Amino acid sequence: MGHSTHVDRETGDRSGFCRSSWPGWRGRAREWKLVVGVLQAAKVGRGGVLLVEGRSGVGKSRMLGITAAAAARAGLGVAQGAADELTQLVPLAPLTSALGKSGRTLPKGGHMKIYGPADQRLLLVEQLQEPLEQRVAQEPMLLALDDLHWADPMTLLALRSMTRDLASYPIVWMLSRTSGSGDDSRLNRLFDVLERDGAIRITLEALDERAVADVVTDVLGAAPEPDVLALADIVDGNPFLLVDLLEKLKSEGVFQITDDRARMVSARLPQAQAVTQERLEELSARTRHLLQCAGILGRSFSVRDLAEMLSESTSGLLPMLEEAMSAGIVKSSGDELTFRHDLLWQAVVESIPAPVRRALHHDVGEMLLKRGGSAVPAATHLIHSAGHGDASALLALDQAAQEVLRSSPQTAADLALRALELSGSTDPGWFCRAATAVDALTVIGRLSEAADLARAALGRAPACHAPRLRCALAHILLLSGRPADAISEAESLLAQKDLPEDLRGIAEWTMFWGLTWLNDFQKGRQQAEAVLADRERHTDAAVVGALLLLARFAMVDGRIADSFAYLCEALHITDSGTAEAIQRPYTRLILSLHYRAVRRFDAADIAIQAAEEEINDLGLTVLAAQPALFRSVLNLGAGRLDDAAAEAQTGKTIAEELGTHGFIRVGLSILAVLALRRGDLDAAVRHIERFQSIPAAPEMLFGSVWERWVMAAVAEAQGDTGRAIEVLHTIYTDEEERRWTLLTTPLTAAWMTRLALAAANRPYAQAIVDTAEYLARNNPDFPVFATTFAHARGILHQDPGALAAAADQPEPWARALVAEDLGVLWAGVPGADAAAKAVESLEEALEGYERIGALWDVARARARLRALGVRRRHWTQSQRPTFGWDSLTDTERAVAGLIARGMTNRQAAERMFLSPHTVSTHLRRMFGKLDIASRTELACIVAEECPELIKGA
């Protein structure tokens, strides 16, 4: 294993699923059994992920090659790719090499564009995933990627996303890396996450004694005596080095074969590494020189590049290449040549003195630059070889950073920061490099570094560039959760004379956004109204910022209709004007929030869908998690708890992959609400502990309301009413906070009234009821607020008439809650008639809670009925079971029907106005409920349980 000999070539193509050991493949029976199991599962429609790791030479590449051959013979489609040390700067290089995609040409990033051009990471992943999904929908497939310890950041992001989103397809991902020497933390996290999600992790260890004996027998044609077996100690059980050593000693006549037994006839036992060096030293000087130059080009290299580097014709290279191939140093691999093994390549490169190695890398970089085109291949060499003040190398690094800024901002940051290290204090290019680094660091969420570098750059910025950099700094401060500092930067900028119009508009937008986060409406309102009074002197960005602030102020002030009017006007401008890209989906998301507040769920869903399309089209990665989170809250309000959980999980996962930590907090807070509603208090506490460990940031619109609400609700559930009141103290005591809370989460009005009364704090309860009354009185066109007021007033005054008037709640959970409150009220009234009414209301509440799966509330309602002498079965017909077809939600059944009809995830998502990520989440949940692992099994279940779904009914 880990080597290629004549034995391999004779037997390798006969290896099959059922064989565990054969010449060229020894000592890996257990590991091969795991691989075979996954390949056989793919044949019947199940996918899987195999993670292969181990030291160099232990046989990882060999395992991938044998698996690919076996998969092809078994009828699976096969795609193979590999990362390389010299392609680490090329976004998605291993995947594009495997899938044959050249990738889309992306626009180069301009300096300091503030909110654009767009971050193209998600678009690039989508461009790879869509054709792959179509392909694997037609046939099972193996996608093997080798040497991922050299993978670029975009490849790791794509693998996390694609393995999750395509988990329902019969695709086997086989991912290999070399471990043990400076493992990359990002790759470690990817492997750990994939393993938690069910990937099989295979760690290839040194060969055991039996495997060593088999390898010796394969190479020497005879069973080894103990002195031959001792050779394994020299190579530490490394199969590649073992075969290399055996073949070297065999050619020197070190072994004697007698009676099919091999023994040593020489006591010479060289060091394993020396064997490789001796192999190289036996070559002619010209061939060694050629291999050293080839090694600088990379483990795989183009003959054309090698010829140009050596100033030699291709025909002139033939004798040396033939010698190198005959010696087993290099071999043909597609359109290129490649070193036969990583260890051989490393040995060749390490034979070059470090100063010479750097000079050769520099020469290759210059050679590639002279050809024109992309600077990224040249930068790969120059980043290792450039010296301080190397002008041509710095220009190449600058160009490469700009090329990958929108497709792989992590790589762009690395390039720009490296260029800054090499720049002299008087280098005229220093500022532009700093600007690129600031942009890239902002995109990948390294905001503290971005802010520090931006401030340092301001001290050296040319007058014409300083305002744009200050705008970028204000934006970074906003994203960092520091609106006051962002406003200060914006105001400093606005005080400058002759500020370009576009920057003035952006600065004003930033100021309005910051004032909105600070709830400083007194100052913000005056400035916003001043902008609207003189629109001709302001950009669309400034006007939209003013309108959004006024919309938020009107909402907090309880003037819902006015708030809608401002939002609609802002939306008209963003759709037809020149507002900043981020303002378009941002406006729609706020609009969806307002629609949800007035319980117009369909309109809210349409607004979220439109925002999601704009986020994807414009490449606004910073907002990518928001649509799923907003949709989760809609599903929660509609009583679709499973769907709410799927969307919350989708939003949280996207946020984790992209590093937008504020959205992770919101996803966890929603999941905590769902856990509590389902009766899993421990899970709710875990979610709260997790989101509290994440630094707060205002990346998600108004997510803190959910955090406070669930923290208080869990405290109450734990019997700590005082703690719950403490968490909500600001809402109880601040009028604006109360209005905003009751607008964004109207259900809190009744709950907070009840909580205050339980804590014997009637003034707090009265404050909530007064605010609910204010909102109802000022918004007669939105009846939800009258209903909310009636519910809270009924609790405060123990008024059955008010509670009865609140029964027309638009949310199923709220309707059940009203029925429970009415039942509790009647239970406290003496008389048989009141007791009967109490039982009737509590049974209505119980059925409502059961219908949506609110198990925490179910238990409480059942306990209230028991106190009245009424016992109900713990399971009812209306309650959805945990497993099986009947456990599926309406959304899950709809997804199942579309998948059973042969649609891809993307097609199903388009049909249902969901994201492909969410469809993937639903499928994973369905597979768990149905105890299946393939789309084929799902289609069979749909055909049996609900065939009308397949017919499209």
Tab-separated table of N, CA and C in Angstrom, residues 783-868:
chain	number	residue	atom	x	y	z
A	783	PRO	N	-56.151	44.870	13.750
A	783	PRO	CA	-56.899	44.326	14.896
A	783	PRO	C	-56.090	43.441	15.824
A	784	VAL	N	-54.927	42.974	15.392
A	784	VAL	CA	-54.132	42.116	16.255
A	784	VAL	C	-53.781	42.813	17.562
A	785	PHE	N	-53.633	44.134	17.524
A	785	PHE	CA	-53.242	44.847	18.740
A	785	PHE	C	-54.414	44.982	19.713
A	786	ALA	N	-55.630	45.071	19.198
A	786	ALA	CA	-56.804	45.063	20.079
A	786	ALA	C	-56.941	43.704	20.757
A	787	THR	N	-56.666	42.648	20.005
A	787	THR	CA	-56.731	41.297	20.568
A	787	THR	C	-55.663	41.114	21.650
A	788	THR	N	-54.466	41.602	21.360
A	788	THR	CA	-53.372	41.512	22.327
A	788	THR	C	-53.707	42.273	23.609
A	789	PHE	N	-54.278	43.453	23.447
A	789	PHE	CA	-54.668	44.263	24.602
A	789	PHE	C	-55.741	43.554	25.422
A	790	ALA	N	-56.726	42.983	24.750
A	790	ALA	CA	-57.803	42.289	25.463
A	790	ALA	C	-57.255	41.125	26.282
A	791	HIS	N	-56.309	40.417	25.729
A	791	HIS	CA	-55.718	39.274	26.436
A	791	HIS	C	-54.995	39.735	27.704
A	792	ALA	N	-54.138	40.758	27.563
A	792	ALA	CA	-53.392	41.249	28.726
A	792	ALA	C	-54.334	41.851	29.773
A	793	ARG	N	-55.338	42.597	29.319
A	793	ARG	CA	-56.284	43.225	30.257
A	793	ARG	C	-57.102	42.166	30.981
A	794	GLY	N	-57.465	41.109	30.274
A	794	GLY	CA	-58.228	40.038	30.890
A	794	GLY	C	-57.459	39.368	32.009
A	795	ILE	N	-56.146	39.221	31.823
A	795	ILE	CA	-55.313	38.625	32.879
A	795	ILE	C	-55.181	39.579	34.059
A	796	LEU	N	-54.916	40.854	33.765
A	796	LEU	CA	-54.710	41.820	34.844
A	796	LEU	C	-55.962	41.979	35.709
A	797	HIS	N	-57.135	42.072	35.072
A	797	HIS	CA	-58.370	42.359	35.794
A	797	HIS	C	-59.229	41.118	36.018
A	798	GLN	N	-58.685	39.951	35.654
A	798	GLN	CA	-59.439	38.704	35.817
A	798	GLN	C	-60.822	38.849	35.187
A	799	ASP	N	-60.823	39.272	33.945
A	799	ASP	CA	-62.053	39.607	33.215
A	799	ASP	C	-62.316	38.534	32.163
A	800	PRO	N	-63.282	37.625	32.389
A	800	PRO	CA	-63.560	36.567	31.406
A	800	PRO	C	-64.056	37.133	30.081
A	801	GLY	N	-64.749	38.260	30.118
A	801	GLY	CA	-65.232	38.865	28.882
A	801	GLY	C	-64.081	39.321	28.003
A	802	ALA	N	-63.067	39.940	28.616
A	802	ALA	CA	-61.905	40.390	27.849
A	802	ALA	C	-61.149	39.193	27.261
A	803	LEU	N	-61.017	38.123	28.059
A	803	LEU	CA	-60.328	36.940	27.546
A	803	LEU	C	-61.109	36.292	26.409
A	804	ALA	N	-62.421	36.276	26.528
A	804	ALA	CA	-63.236	35.724	25.449
A	804	ALA	C	-63.061	36.547	24.173
A	805	ALA	N	-62.936	37.891	24.337
A	805	ALA	CA	-62.742	38.765	23.174
A	805	ALA	C	-61.375	38.547	22.532
A	806	ALA	N	-60.427	37.999	23.303
A	806	ALA	CA	-59.077	37.768	22.784
A	806	ALA	C	-58.930	36.413	22.107
A	807	ALA	N	-60.007	35.641	22.059
A	807	ALA	CA	-59.916	34.279	21.523
A	807	ALA	C	-59.606	34.250	20.035
A	808	ASP	N	-59.859	35.352	19.360
A	808	ASP	CA	-59.639	35.408	17.914
A	808	ASP	C	-58.180	35.739	17.602
A	809	GLN	N	-57.258	35.032	18.225
A	809	GLN	CA	-55.828	35.248	18.006
A	809	GLN	C	-55.419	34.642	16.659
A	810	PRO	N	-54.580	35.331	15.903
A	810	PRO	CA	-54.157	34.780	14.606
A	810	PRO	C	-53.137	33.649	14.729
A	811	GLU	N	-52.527	33.478	15.896
A	811	GLU	CA	-51.522	32.430	16.075
A	811	GLU	C	-52.102	31.284	16.890
A	812	PRO	N	-51.873	30.040	16.462
A	812	PRO	CA	-52.463	28.892	17.177
A	812	PRO	C	-51.985	28.782	18.625
A	813	TRP	N	-50.709	29.065	18.881
A	813	TRP	CA	-50.213	28.987	20.253
A	813	TRP	C	-50.894	30.055	21.110
A	814	ALA	N	-51.079	31.241	20.542
A	814	ALA	CA	-51.736	32.312	21.295
A	814	ALA	C	-53.191	31.970	21.585
A	815	ARG	N	-53.865	31.326	20.637
A	815	ARG	CA	-55.265	30.925	20.867
A	815	ARG	C	-55.350	29.927	22.020
A	816	ALA	N	-54.426	28.975	22.016
A	816	ALA	CA	-54.412	27.997	23.104
A	816	ALA	C	-54.100	28.677	24.428
A	817	LEU	N	-53.232	29.660	24.403
A	817	LEU	CA	-52.857	30.377	25.619
A	817	LEU	C	-54.053	31.149	26.188
A	818	VAL	N	-54.831	31.766	25.302
A	818	VAL	CA	-56.037	32.477	25.750
A	818	VAL	C	-57.003	31.493	26.402
A	819	ALA	N	-57.180	30.341	25.762
A	819	ALA	CA	-58.091	29.334	26.313
A	819	ALA	C	-57.605	28.866	27.683
A	820	GLU	N	-56.286	28.691	27.844
A	820	GLU	CA	-55.761	28.274	29.135
A	820	GLU	C	-55.994	29.349	30.188
A	821	ASP	N	-55.718	30.597	29.832
A	821	ASP	CA	-55.927	31.684	30.799
A	821	ASP	C	-57.396	31.781	31.208
A	822	LEU	N	-58.292	31.563	30.253
A	822	LEU	CA	-59.721	31.616	30.565
A	822	LEU	C	-60.102	30.439	31.478
A	823	GLY	N	-59.515	29.269	31.193
A	823	GLY	CA	-59.776	28.108	32.035
A	823	GLY	C	-59.297	28.317	33.457
A	824	VAL	N	-58.100	28.910	33.610
A	824	VAL	CA	-57.563	29.190	34.943
A	824	VAL	C	-58.470	30.168	35.688
A	825	LEU	N	-58.958	31.163	34.964
A	825	LEU	CA	-59.841	32.155	35.592
A	825	LEU	C	-61.119	31.482	36.092
A	826	TRP	N	-61.760	30.661	35.230
A	826	TRP	CA	-63.013	29.993	35.631
A	826	TRP	C	-62.766	28.994	36.755
A	827	ALA	N	-61.582	28.381	36.759
A	827	ALA	CA	-61.285	27.405	37.823
A	827	ALA	C	-61.267	28.059	39.196
A	828	GLY	N	-61.008	29.361	39.244
A	828	GLY	CA	-60.987	30.061	40.510
A	828	GLY	C	-62.335	30.594	40.941
A	829	VAL	N	-63.365	30.384	40.131
A	829	VAL	CA	-64.715	30.857	40.448
A	829	VAL	C	-65.502	29.688	41.023
A	830	PRO	N	-66.147	29.849	42.157
A	830	PRO	CA	-66.917	28.737	42.742
A	830	PRO	C	-68.146	28.410	41.906
A	831	GLY	N	-68.600	27.149	42.009
A	831	GLY	CA	-69.816	26.731	41.334
A	831	GLY	C	-69.549	25.729	40.233
A	832	ALA	N	-70.519	24.854	40.018
A	832	ALA	CA	-70.384	23.792	39.020
A	832	ALA	C	-70.311	24.347	37.614
A	833	ASP	N	-71.078	25.407	37.343
A	833	ASP	CA	-71.082	25.987	35.999
A	833	ASP	C	-69.692	26.526	35.646
A	834	ALA	N	-69.067	27.212	36.600
A	834	ALA	CA	-67.730	27.747	36.369
A	834	ALA	C	-66.721	26.612	36.177
A	835	ALA	N	-66.877	25.538	36.970
A	835	ALA	CA	-65.960	24.403	36.831
A	835	ALA	C	-66.082	23.770	35.446
A	836	ALA	N	-67.314	23.667	34.943
A	836	ALA	CA	-67.515	23.093	33.613
A	836	ALA	C	-66.868	23.969	32.546
A	837	LYS	N	-67.017	25.289	32.703
A	837	LYS	CA	-66.383	26.204	31.748
A	837	LYS	C	-64.860	26.100	31.818
A	838	ALA	N	-64.351	25.927	33.033
A	838	ALA	CA	-62.901	25.789	33.191
A	838	ALA	C	-62.397	24.555	32.458
A	839	VAL	N	-63.103	23.426	32.644
A	839	VAL	CA	-62.690	22.187	31.970
A	839	VAL	C	-62.761	22.351	30.457
A	840	GLU	N	-63.835	22.952	29.975
A	840	GLU	CA	-64.003	23.136	28.524
A	840	GLU	C	-62.869	23.984	27.952
A	841	SER	N	-62.518	25.075	28.625
A	841	SER	CA	-61.446	25.951	28.128
A	841	SER	C	-60.084	25.261	28.192
A	842	LEU	N	-59.836	24.555	29.282
A	842	LEU	CA	-58.539	23.891	29.414
A	842	LEU	C	-58.385	22.749	28.413
A	843	GLU	N	-59.479	22.063	28.115
A	843	GLU	CA	-59.404	21.020	27.088
A	843	GLU	C	-59.148	21.633	25.719
A	844	GLU	N	-59.749	22.769	25.475
A	844	GLU	CA	-59.484	23.473	24.213
A	844	GLU	C	-58.009	23.882	24.138
A	845	ALA	N	-57.478	24.386	25.258
A	845	ALA	CA	-56.066	24.760	25.296
A	845	ALA	C	-55.178	23.547	25.064
A	846	LEU	N	-55.506	22.446	25.739
A	846	LEU	CA	-54.706	21.239	25.610
A	846	LEU	C	-54.667	20.757	24.166
A	847	GLU	N	-55.812	20.744	23.525
A	847	GLU	CA	-55.860	20.303	22.134
A	847	GLU	C	-55.062	21.236	21.229
A	848	GLY	N	-55.139	22.540	21.507
A	848	GLY	CA	-54.369	23.495	20.716
A	848	GLY	C	-52.875	23.289	20.877
A	849	TYR	N	-52.420	23.073	22.104
A	849	TYR	CA	-50.997	22.832	22.346
A	849	TYR	C	-50.552	21.522	21.694
A	850	GLU	N	-51.375	20.485	21.830
A	850	GLU	CA	-51.020	19.194	21.241
A	850	GLU	C	-50.917	19.305	19.722
A	851	ARG	N	-51.805	20.082	19.139
A	851	ARG	CA	-51.842	20.186	17.683
A	851	ARG	C	-50.533	20.729	17.118
A	852	ILE	N	-49.889	21.640	17.840
A	852	ILE	CA	-48.643	22.224	17.331
A	852	ILE	C	-47.410	21.603	17.984
A	853	GLY	N	-47.599	20.662	18.899
A	853	GLY	CA	-46.454	20.002	19.517
A	853	GLY	C	-45.792	20.790	20.619
A	854	ALA	N	-46.563	21.698	21.276
A	854	ALA	CA	-46.021	22.489	22.381
A	854	ALA	C	-46.113	21.672	23.666
A	855	LEU	N	-45.178	20.735	23.844
A	855	LEU	CA	-45.280	19.741	24.904
A	855	LEU	C	-45.141	20.334	26.303
A	856	TRP	N	-44.364	21.402	26.463
A	856	TRP	CA	-44.247	22.039	27.758
A	856	TRP	C	-45.609	22.554	28.216
A	857	ASP	N	-46.326	23.169	27.266
A	857	ASP	CA	-47.649	23.704	27.580
A	857	ASP	C	-48.673	22.579	27.740
A	858	VAL	N	-48.480	21.505	26.968
A	858	VAL	CA	-49.364	20.344	27.102
A	858	VAL	C	-49.310	19.807	28.530
A	859	ALA	N	-48.095	19.653	29.051
A	859	ALA	CA	-47.947	19.120	30.408
A	859	ALA	C	-48.618	20.034	31.431
A	860	ARG	N	-48.471	21.336	31.249
A	860	ARG	CA	-49.073	22.282	32.199
A	860	ARG	C	-50.596	22.244	32.129
A	861	ALA	N	-51.145	22.197	30.907
A	861	ALA	CA	-52.602	22.148	30.756
A	861	ALA	C	-53.166	20.846	31.309
A	862	ARG	N	-52.446	19.758	31.099
A	862	ARG	CA	-52.912	18.470	31.615
A	862	ARG	C	-52.918	18.488	33.151
A	863	ALA	N	-51.872	19.133	33.734
A	863	ALA	CA	-51.816	19.220	35.196
A	863	ALA	C	-52.984	20.053	35.731
A	864	ARG	N	-53.360	21.092	35.039
A	864	ARG	CA	-54.497	21.921	35.477
A	864	ARG	C	-55.800	21.115	35.421
A	865	LEU	N	-55.939	20.291	34.381
A	865	LEU	CA	-57.148	19.462	34.276
A	865	LEU	C	-57.183	18.418	35.386
A	866	ARG	N	-56.012	17.836	35.714
A	866	ARG	CA	-55.989	16.860	36.804
A	866	ARG	C	-56.410	17.495	38.117
A	867	ALA	N	-56.014	18.742	38.306
A	867	ALA	CA	-56.396	19.444	39.534
A	867	ALA	C	-57.908	19.628	39.627
A	868	LEU	N	-58.572	19.601	38.465
A	868	LEU	CA	-60.029	19.714	38.432
A	868	LEU	C	-60.694	18.334	38.400
